[in-house]
């Protein structure tokens, strides 16, 4: 069997070292090895966006990243979004806007929204929908998700 | 997934020697957006993955006197942000903006799209239209292959064991030229092309006559196609709907699509014609510097 | 708006933040797949590559020999079931079929049918071992289409199936030969021949719809521990922990009381997470290994081997007078049940004419086995299919007679007292009000301009069920209340239940702390499904609150030393003689001094709901050269009875509409001729993304259901019913073709458009 190797990455601001096999995906290591189960698994083939994390600032589907590829990188997951016990604007907007029903898609949508607002602090509805198209939600019909993203953007714009 | 080794070379020389050492049992890994899923399904079971994302030569994205160089490992998200590509190689931007969703584009490379050699690859028709040439390095040195001759069948291409695609280079775009890619998908995003068409046109100074045109087609044959004749018959013709319709007819003649879960054969033939006309219209508008907005999926 | 009563409520109708929200936006909430136990093994299933085959032999020796493999099970490890039929809370089930669906016995009946399972140290070893299980098959001819399966010479799936006749259907003549037609329904009302004779216009068409999947984002999962004392614990995502417990116990033939189901957070269900697939298998693997075992499906498994909703073939006929009054209706409905009997065709028969007062009607339905996964409920099961048929015919009639489609609906709508073709008489319902709401909406009133654009409307009906629920609630010293319930929360029901308790007690929603607990910790509670939770578990919560009220009254009486009859509970206060008064909080602080804890409990069991109606309006634009449809604008009006938490009512409406849009336009099980689903990925199955749909405008209509203390009606299911018909009608008004086949995908629509221009 291929040797396990030590991988070192900065996850949510902290340097984390873990052992993994080449065939383990970043999603698998986050969930099974590091017990960070906030990142969800819906398809394991890049089709649903539930496993979205930020890798060196870019949103990626962690089910299509090998854990070893993450060596030396910086990763942000849903567990690192709240500041201490304070929800950030996106989380708050999802909560207040009832933008989740079952909630399985929510971590992925929140991470993708973080990436969107980083790249485009004041997106139009069209731009929001285009940017979030890689994230599936089967419960909400997206209406309240899009509104929550709009609300989060406005709140951030107002405070900066 | 099956068991395999992972290597991350930082130079082309190192990568080629790793490929040689694994003697045909290694596969290059770029963004992994095709490969990792295919391995999960057991469709490929390489003994080792050679991660090409840290190799400088495969990460070039720049223009020089020869034209534009796009390293094989450059992800779509870098291409869509590159200013020159946005001004002159718009078909490529159109393609890279719609491969997967934003998350996929953070990783997916044009090189991987081409080397995966799927008939429906969204960037390949644009590469063909923009006259891309593949630079391939291997144990026997470097060779160049025009993109339209790269794919040989579904999932198959001209790469020999031990060879790597290094970059795709494009000649400089002439003045008064424009290009566009669009596809028909049932959804508006996150879908695989039922038909994809890329075209590049060059007009004369008046903007009324076509000097040259190249058209690439996707998802309508075992490989992406260069609709050579359809492009050639536009040369010297007025840039109008009558001519676009003639080109569409010619394009329809060379396609040999299948019926599958993405569409029927008849549908694909029909839509090939529709898209060729729409794409030519858009490419011409861009060549003329006219305002042209394109909403992916619509 | 067509609201009946002015609401006197303080909590109901407000929009508090949901109680489980913080956990779900921070990733802390634990879903079934997040389960981790010390010593846990990972499992993998071996599944059939064939749609129809006889199992000749299974050789597990190579798999067992792989290092890291701890156990392999096959159907030989499942107890025999014989001919038992068991009531499982969601209707009676033939245990022989149920067990064969968990692990195939002598035959595989669909591609993806589970044949064996492996437990190993990690998931990669388990998957590798699963590939090493050698199964020899004798491949049989599959039958994929419902009409083909009904033919006399069709390949037969189940040797033990004979046609069961229901309603007024005559006993099927041949009970000696096996058949694929498992059930035959017949409902009749009045005299159909007479009804059609009275009609000035009769329209009749045939319709086809493809099999579709619920598409919940979370795959099925189960983690099981079979302890040495014989007790089995299952951690899983399920819509109903009690039915999961009962199914698991029946399948394993152990006492129900020896199984505990711990419902984890659930990532969507829509009817698809009621049947169990993995728990018995995980339990068997656990018994063999002595360790907890976790099983999780891949996305392809979810498509191929869970319970999608049937494809159908329907024939529908409607007669009307010149002035637009329905005289008669007739429907012939065949559903593909999948591998084993049990499609919701009976429901379809009851729904098909339910929106209208049809004086003479006849409805026939068939439940037919085909080589596809055994179908299951999907949001208003059966009703969307028939709404597509009836509502497009109604639109055609209106067009032919030059009538406004909403006026036609108002004229013929079911109301209180209307008798359905299958018998029951409607109590107070809100069909008329939803039509009026759309008629008066800004959307319907505004013009739609532009080429190839069209507007369509359609209505839909769903029963909504009552069934059983339990709630207990404990008063805390600080005046908050801990609420314990058994209804798994898929879309904010913790909050809608807590709000009803809070309303009844006159306290704030935030002062109620709801928890969903396992099957050992609360009384029996039926599934989260059938649009029932806010209704029935709500009733139980109101009962529990009233129980608390009674006890609080006694405590106050004790403190004041008066007769309890002299104490009144009023809006969160206890009022005694001579102006004596406690707030809920004040008295809560005293409960330990006045006799100890106060625990209220409530159950609901037999309440039936009046039913829910919705009317939708959609604008589309069709690309006539490619057949592609864009949804420009969408408005839904639905009777919610009383909206407890309007945001989550809207959310149900919006979510249902978008599922309906997916069903209408692109979703389908696409099979090749070997019976393999070729699009078992999200990418190729194509549920709508947010870039495919506009905002979904909602109009909550409130016609309170008198059977609920606050007038609640279930809202979860009916929103999926009208979209395919509404969109088909809009397409017609855009480009002049009537679509009678789902999905109305670009190739399907274009071929109709091209044909029209040829004719
Ligand atoms: C959800 C999802 C949506 C998608 N949508 C689209 C879409 O809309 N349109 C589309 O065209 N594709 C789509 N794809 C497919 C895929 O993303 C693209 O084909 C992508 O461009 C592949 O690039 P990659 O860098 O990820 O390649 P990889 O997966 O890393 O590699 C692909 C193949 O190329 C080989 N390879 C890679 N680099 C080299 C090299 N330098 N030399 C030789 N061989 C090499 C690999 O060995 C492998 O066989 C989608 C995939 C997913 C998961
Ligand atoms: S789990 Fe990674 S995209 Fe679905
Ligand atoms: S809230 Fe359930 S999938 Fe989005």
Short mmCIF file of N, CA and C and ligand atoms in Angstrom, two decimals, chain A residues 45-48 61 64, chain B residues 19 26-38 44 49 52-53 58 72-76 95 98-101 104 107-117 120-123 150 157 159 163-166 181 183 185 189-193, chain C residues 683, ligand 1:
data_model
loop_
_atom_site.label_atom_id
_atom_site.label_comp_id
_atom_site.label_asym_id
_atom_site.label_seq_id
_atom_site.Cartn_x
_atom_site.Cartn_y
_atom_site.Cartn_z
N UNK A 45 -18.70 13.75 -6.04
CA UNK A 45 -18.14 13.88 -7.39
C UNK A 45 -18.25 15.30 -7.94
N UNK A 46 -18.25 16.25 -7.04
CA UNK A 46 -18.14 17.64 -7.50
C UNK A 46 -19.43 18.25 -8.01
N UNK A 47 -20.53 17.52 -7.90
CA UNK A 47 -21.77 17.97 -8.53
C UNK A 47 -22.67 18.82 -7.65
N UNK A 48 -22.43 18.84 -6.33
CA UNK A 48 -23.46 19.46 -5.48
C UNK A 48 -22.98 20.64 -4.65
N UNK A 61 -14.46 22.29 -4.41
CA UNK A 61 -15.21 21.18 -3.84
C UNK A 61 -14.18 20.21 -3.26
N UNK A 64 -13.13 16.70 -4.55
CA UNK A 64 -12.30 16.50 -5.73
C UNK A 64 -10.90 17.08 -5.52
N UNK B 19 7.39 10.36 -14.87
CA UNK B 19 6.51 9.65 -15.81
C UNK B 19 7.25 8.44 -16.37
N UNK B 26 1.72 5.85 -14.64
CA UNK B 26 1.42 7.11 -13.95
C UNK B 26 0.50 7.95 -14.82
N UNK B 27 -0.28 8.78 -14.16
CA UNK B 27 -1.12 9.72 -14.89
C UNK B 27 -0.88 11.11 -14.35
N UNK B 28 -0.84 12.09 -15.25
CA UNK B 28 -0.75 13.47 -14.77
C UNK B 28 -2.04 13.86 -14.06
N UNK B 29 -1.91 14.63 -13.01
CA UNK B 29 -3.06 15.18 -12.29
C UNK B 29 -2.98 16.70 -12.41
N UNK B 30 -3.98 17.29 -13.02
CA UNK B 30 -4.03 18.76 -13.04
C UNK B 30 -5.05 19.16 -11.97
N UNK B 31 -6.21 19.67 -12.37
CA UNK B 31 -7.21 20.05 -11.37
C UNK B 31 -7.92 18.88 -10.73
N UNK B 32 -7.82 17.74 -11.37
CA UNK B 32 -8.43 16.54 -10.82
C UNK B 32 -9.94 16.47 -10.97
N UNK B 33 -10.54 17.42 -11.64
CA UNK B 33 -12.00 17.45 -11.67
C UNK B 33 -12.60 16.39 -12.59
N UNK B 34 -11.78 15.89 -13.51
CA UNK B 34 -12.19 14.69 -14.25
C UNK B 34 -11.59 13.45 -13.60
N UNK B 35 -10.30 13.53 -13.34
CA UNK B 35 -9.54 12.34 -12.99
C UNK B 35 -9.97 11.73 -11.66
N UNK B 36 -10.17 12.55 -10.65
CA UNK B 36 -10.45 11.98 -9.33
C UNK B 36 -11.78 11.22 -9.34
N UNK B 37 -12.77 11.77 -10.02
CA UNK B 37 -14.04 11.06 -10.09
C UNK B 37 -13.89 9.77 -10.92
N UNK B 38 -13.13 9.85 -12.00
CA UNK B 38 -12.95 8.65 -12.83
C UNK B 38 -12.23 7.56 -12.05
N UNK B 44 -10.17 4.63 -14.21
CA UNK B 44 -8.71 4.64 -14.34
C UNK B 44 -8.14 4.15 -13.04
N UNK B 49 -0.03 9.22 -9.36
CA UNK B 49 -0.47 10.49 -9.94
C UNK B 49 0.71 11.45 -9.88
N UNK B 52 0.80 18.05 -11.64
CA UNK B 52 1.55 18.96 -12.52
C UNK B 52 1.34 20.43 -12.15
N UNK B 53 0.62 20.67 -11.06
CA UNK B 53 0.24 22.07 -10.77
C UNK B 53 1.40 22.94 -10.26
N UNK B 58 4.08 24.68 -16.94
CA UNK B 58 2.66 24.37 -17.18
C UNK B 58 1.75 25.42 -16.55
N UNK B 72 -0.64 24.18 -19.53
CA UNK B 72 -1.64 23.11 -19.48
C UNK B 72 -2.31 23.03 -18.11
N UNK B 73 -1.65 23.48 -17.06
CA UNK B 73 -2.23 23.33 -15.71
C UNK B 73 -2.93 24.59 -15.23
N UNK B 74 -2.97 25.64 -16.05
CA UNK B 74 -3.58 26.89 -15.60
C UNK B 74 -5.09 26.68 -15.40
N UNK B 75 -5.59 26.98 -14.21
CA UNK B 75 -7.03 26.76 -13.99
C UNK B 75 -7.88 27.83 -14.68
N UNK B 76 -9.11 27.46 -14.95
CA UNK B 76 -10.04 28.37 -15.64
C UNK B 76 -10.14 29.72 -14.93
N UNK B 95 -15.67 29.90 -22.74
CA UNK B 95 -15.58 28.48 -22.38
C UNK B 95 -15.24 28.31 -20.91
N UNK B 98 -17.81 28.68 -18.06
CA UNK B 98 -18.95 27.78 -17.91
C UNK B 98 -18.55 26.33 -17.67
N UNK B 99 -17.26 26.07 -17.57
CA UNK B 99 -16.86 24.69 -17.24
C UNK B 99 -17.18 24.46 -15.77
N UNK B 100 -18.10 23.55 -15.51
CA UNK B 100 -18.53 23.31 -14.13
C UNK B 100 -19.10 24.58 -13.54
N UNK B 101 -19.01 24.69 -12.22
CA UNK B 101 -19.38 25.95 -11.56
C UNK B 101 -18.11 26.64 -11.11
N UNK B 104 -15.48 24.39 -9.53
CA UNK B 104 -14.75 23.57 -10.49
C UNK B 104 -13.70 24.43 -11.20
N UNK B 107 -10.16 24.92 -10.09
CA UNK B 107 -9.21 23.82 -10.23
C UNK B 107 -9.05 23.38 -11.68
N UNK B 108 -10.15 23.32 -12.41
CA UNK B 108 -10.15 22.72 -13.74
C UNK B 108 -9.25 23.50 -14.69
N UNK B 109 -8.43 22.77 -15.44
CA UNK B 109 -7.53 23.41 -16.39
C UNK B 109 -8.01 23.15 -17.81
N UNK B 110 -7.57 24.01 -18.72
CA UNK B 110 -7.86 23.79 -20.13
C UNK B 110 -7.07 22.58 -20.61
N UNK B 111 -5.86 22.42 -20.07
CA UNK B 111 -5.06 21.24 -20.43
C UNK B 111 -5.77 19.96 -20.04
N UNK B 112 -6.32 19.93 -18.84
CA UNK B 112 -7.05 18.74 -18.40
C UNK B 112 -8.29 18.51 -19.24
N UNK B 113 -8.96 19.59 -19.58
CA UNK B 113 -10.17 19.50 -20.42
C UNK B 113 -9.81 18.84 -21.76
N UNK B 114 -8.68 19.27 -22.32
CA UNK B 114 -8.26 18.74 -23.61
C UNK B 114 -7.75 17.30 -23.47
N UNK B 115 -6.92 17.05 -22.44
CA UNK B 115 -6.33 15.71 -22.30
C UNK B 115 -7.36 14.67 -21.88
N UNK B 116 -8.40 15.10 -21.20
CA UNK B 116 -9.47 14.17 -20.88
C UNK B 116 -10.17 13.70 -22.16
N UNK B 117 -10.10 14.59 -23.16
CA UNK B 117 -10.55 14.26 -24.52
C UNK B 117 -11.99 13.79 -24.61
N UNK B 120 -17.46 16.34 -25.46
CA UNK B 120 -18.24 17.53 -25.10
C UNK B 120 -17.41 18.57 -24.35
N UNK B 121 -16.10 18.41 -24.31
CA UNK B 121 -15.26 19.37 -23.58
C UNK B 121 -15.55 20.79 -24.07
N UNK B 122 -15.79 21.68 -23.13
CA UNK B 122 -16.25 23.01 -23.52
C UNK B 122 -15.14 23.94 -24.02
N UNK B 123 -13.90 23.65 -23.69
CA UNK B 123 -12.88 24.59 -24.18
C UNK B 123 -12.35 24.20 -25.55
N UNK B 150 -5.59 16.65 -31.97
CA UNK B 150 -5.14 16.10 -30.69
C UNK B 150 -6.00 14.92 -30.23
N UNK B 157 -6.35 10.34 -27.16
CA UNK B 157 -5.63 11.42 -27.84
C UNK B 157 -4.27 10.94 -28.27
N UNK B 159 -1.35 11.64 -27.19
CA UNK B 159 -0.25 11.55 -26.22
C UNK B 159 0.27 10.11 -26.14
N UNK B 163 4.44 11.12 -22.13
CA UNK B 163 4.34 12.50 -22.64
C UNK B 163 3.42 13.35 -21.77
N UNK B 164 3.73 14.63 -21.77
CA UNK B 164 2.90 15.60 -21.05
C UNK B 164 2.51 16.73 -21.99
N UNK B 165 1.31 17.21 -21.83
CA UNK B 165 0.94 18.45 -22.51
C UNK B 165 1.53 19.60 -21.69
N UNK B 166 2.31 20.45 -22.34
CA UNK B 166 2.96 21.54 -21.62
C UNK B 166 2.13 22.81 -21.70
N UNK B 181 -17.91 31.42 -27.87
CA UNK B 181 -18.28 30.02 -27.67
C UNK B 181 -19.61 30.00 -26.95
N UNK B 183 -22.93 26.98 -25.82
CA UNK B 183 -23.35 25.58 -25.87
C UNK B 183 -24.84 25.53 -25.56
N UNK B 185 -27.32 23.60 -23.24
CA UNK B 185 -27.49 22.68 -22.12
C UNK B 185 -28.91 22.85 -21.62
N UNK B 189 -26.65 26.31 -16.18
CA UNK B 189 -25.26 26.18 -15.75
C UNK B 189 -25.11 24.77 -15.24
N UNK B 190 -23.87 24.39 -14.91
CA UNK B 190 -23.62 23.06 -14.34
C UNK B 190 -24.27 21.98 -15.19
N UNK B 191 -23.75 21.80 -16.37
CA UNK B 191 -24.32 20.81 -17.26
C UNK B 191 -23.27 20.49 -18.31
N UNK B 192 -23.43 19.38 -18.95
CA UNK B 192 -22.48 19.01 -20.00
C UNK B 192 -23.12 19.33 -21.35
N UNK B 193 -22.32 19.92 -22.24
CA UNK B 193 -22.85 20.40 -23.51
C UNK B 193 -23.59 19.31 -24.27
N UNK C 683 -25.14 15.87 -12.05
CA UNK C 683 -24.83 16.65 -13.25
C UNK C 683 -25.76 16.27 -14.39
C1 LIG D 1 -19.24 19.16 -11.48
C2 LIG D 1 -18.44 19.15 -12.73
C3 LIG D 1 -18.86 19.90 -13.79
C4 LIG D 1 -18.14 19.88 -14.96
N1 LIG D 1 -18.59 20.66 -15.98
C5 LIG D 1 -17.90 20.69 -17.12
C6 LIG D 1 -18.32 21.52 -18.18
O1 LIG D 1 -19.30 22.26 -18.06
N2 LIG D 1 -17.63 21.49 -19.33
C7 LIG D 1 -16.52 20.70 -19.48
O2 LIG D 1 -15.94 20.73 -20.53
N3 LIG D 1 -16.10 19.91 -18.50
C8 LIG D 1 -16.75 19.89 -17.32
N4 LIG D 1 -16.32 19.08 -16.31
C9 LIG D 1 -15.16 18.23 -16.51
C10 LIG D 1 -13.82 18.83 -16.03
O3 LIG D 1 -14.00 19.77 -15.02
C11 LIG D 1 -13.05 19.49 -17.14
O4 LIG D 1 -12.84 18.58 -18.18
C12 LIG D 1 -11.74 20.07 -16.67
O5 LIG D 1 -11.29 21.02 -17.59
C13 LIG D 1 -10.64 19.04 -16.47
O6 LIG D 1 -9.46 19.68 -16.05
P1 LIG D 1 -8.62 19.22 -14.80
O7 LIG D 1 -7.50 20.17 -14.69
O8 LIG D 1 -9.46 19.08 -13.63
O9 LIG D 1 -8.14 17.81 -15.32
P2 LIG D 1 -7.74 16.45 -14.55
O10 LIG D 1 -8.94 15.83 -14.01
O11 LIG D 1 -6.62 16.75 -13.63
O12 LIG D 1 -7.20 15.67 -15.76
C14 LIG D 1 -8.00 15.24 -16.83
C15 LIG D 1 -7.25 14.25 -17.69
O13 LIG D 1 -6.19 14.90 -18.35
C16 LIG D 1 -4.95 14.31 -18.01
N5 LIG D 1 -4.00 15.40 -17.92
C17 LIG D 1 -4.13 16.51 -17.13
N6 LIG D 1 -3.11 17.36 -17.36
C18 LIG D 1 -2.33 16.77 -18.26
C19 LIG D 1 -1.10 17.16 -18.90
N7 LIG D 1 -0.52 18.32 -18.63
N8 LIG D 1 -0.56 16.33 -19.80
C20 LIG D 1 -1.15 15.15 -20.10
N9 LIG D 1 -2.29 14.74 -19.54
C21 LIG D 1 -2.88 15.54 -18.64
C22 LIG D 1 -5.21 13.58 -16.74
O14 LIG D 1 -4.32 12.51 -16.55
C23 LIG D 1 -6.62 13.14 -16.91
O15 LIG D 1 -6.68 11.98 -17.68
C24 LIG D 1 -17.00 19.09 -15.10
C25 LIG D 1 -16.57 18.33 -14.03
C26 LIG D 1 -17.28 18.35 -12.84
C27 LIG D 1 -16.82 17.54 -11.70
#
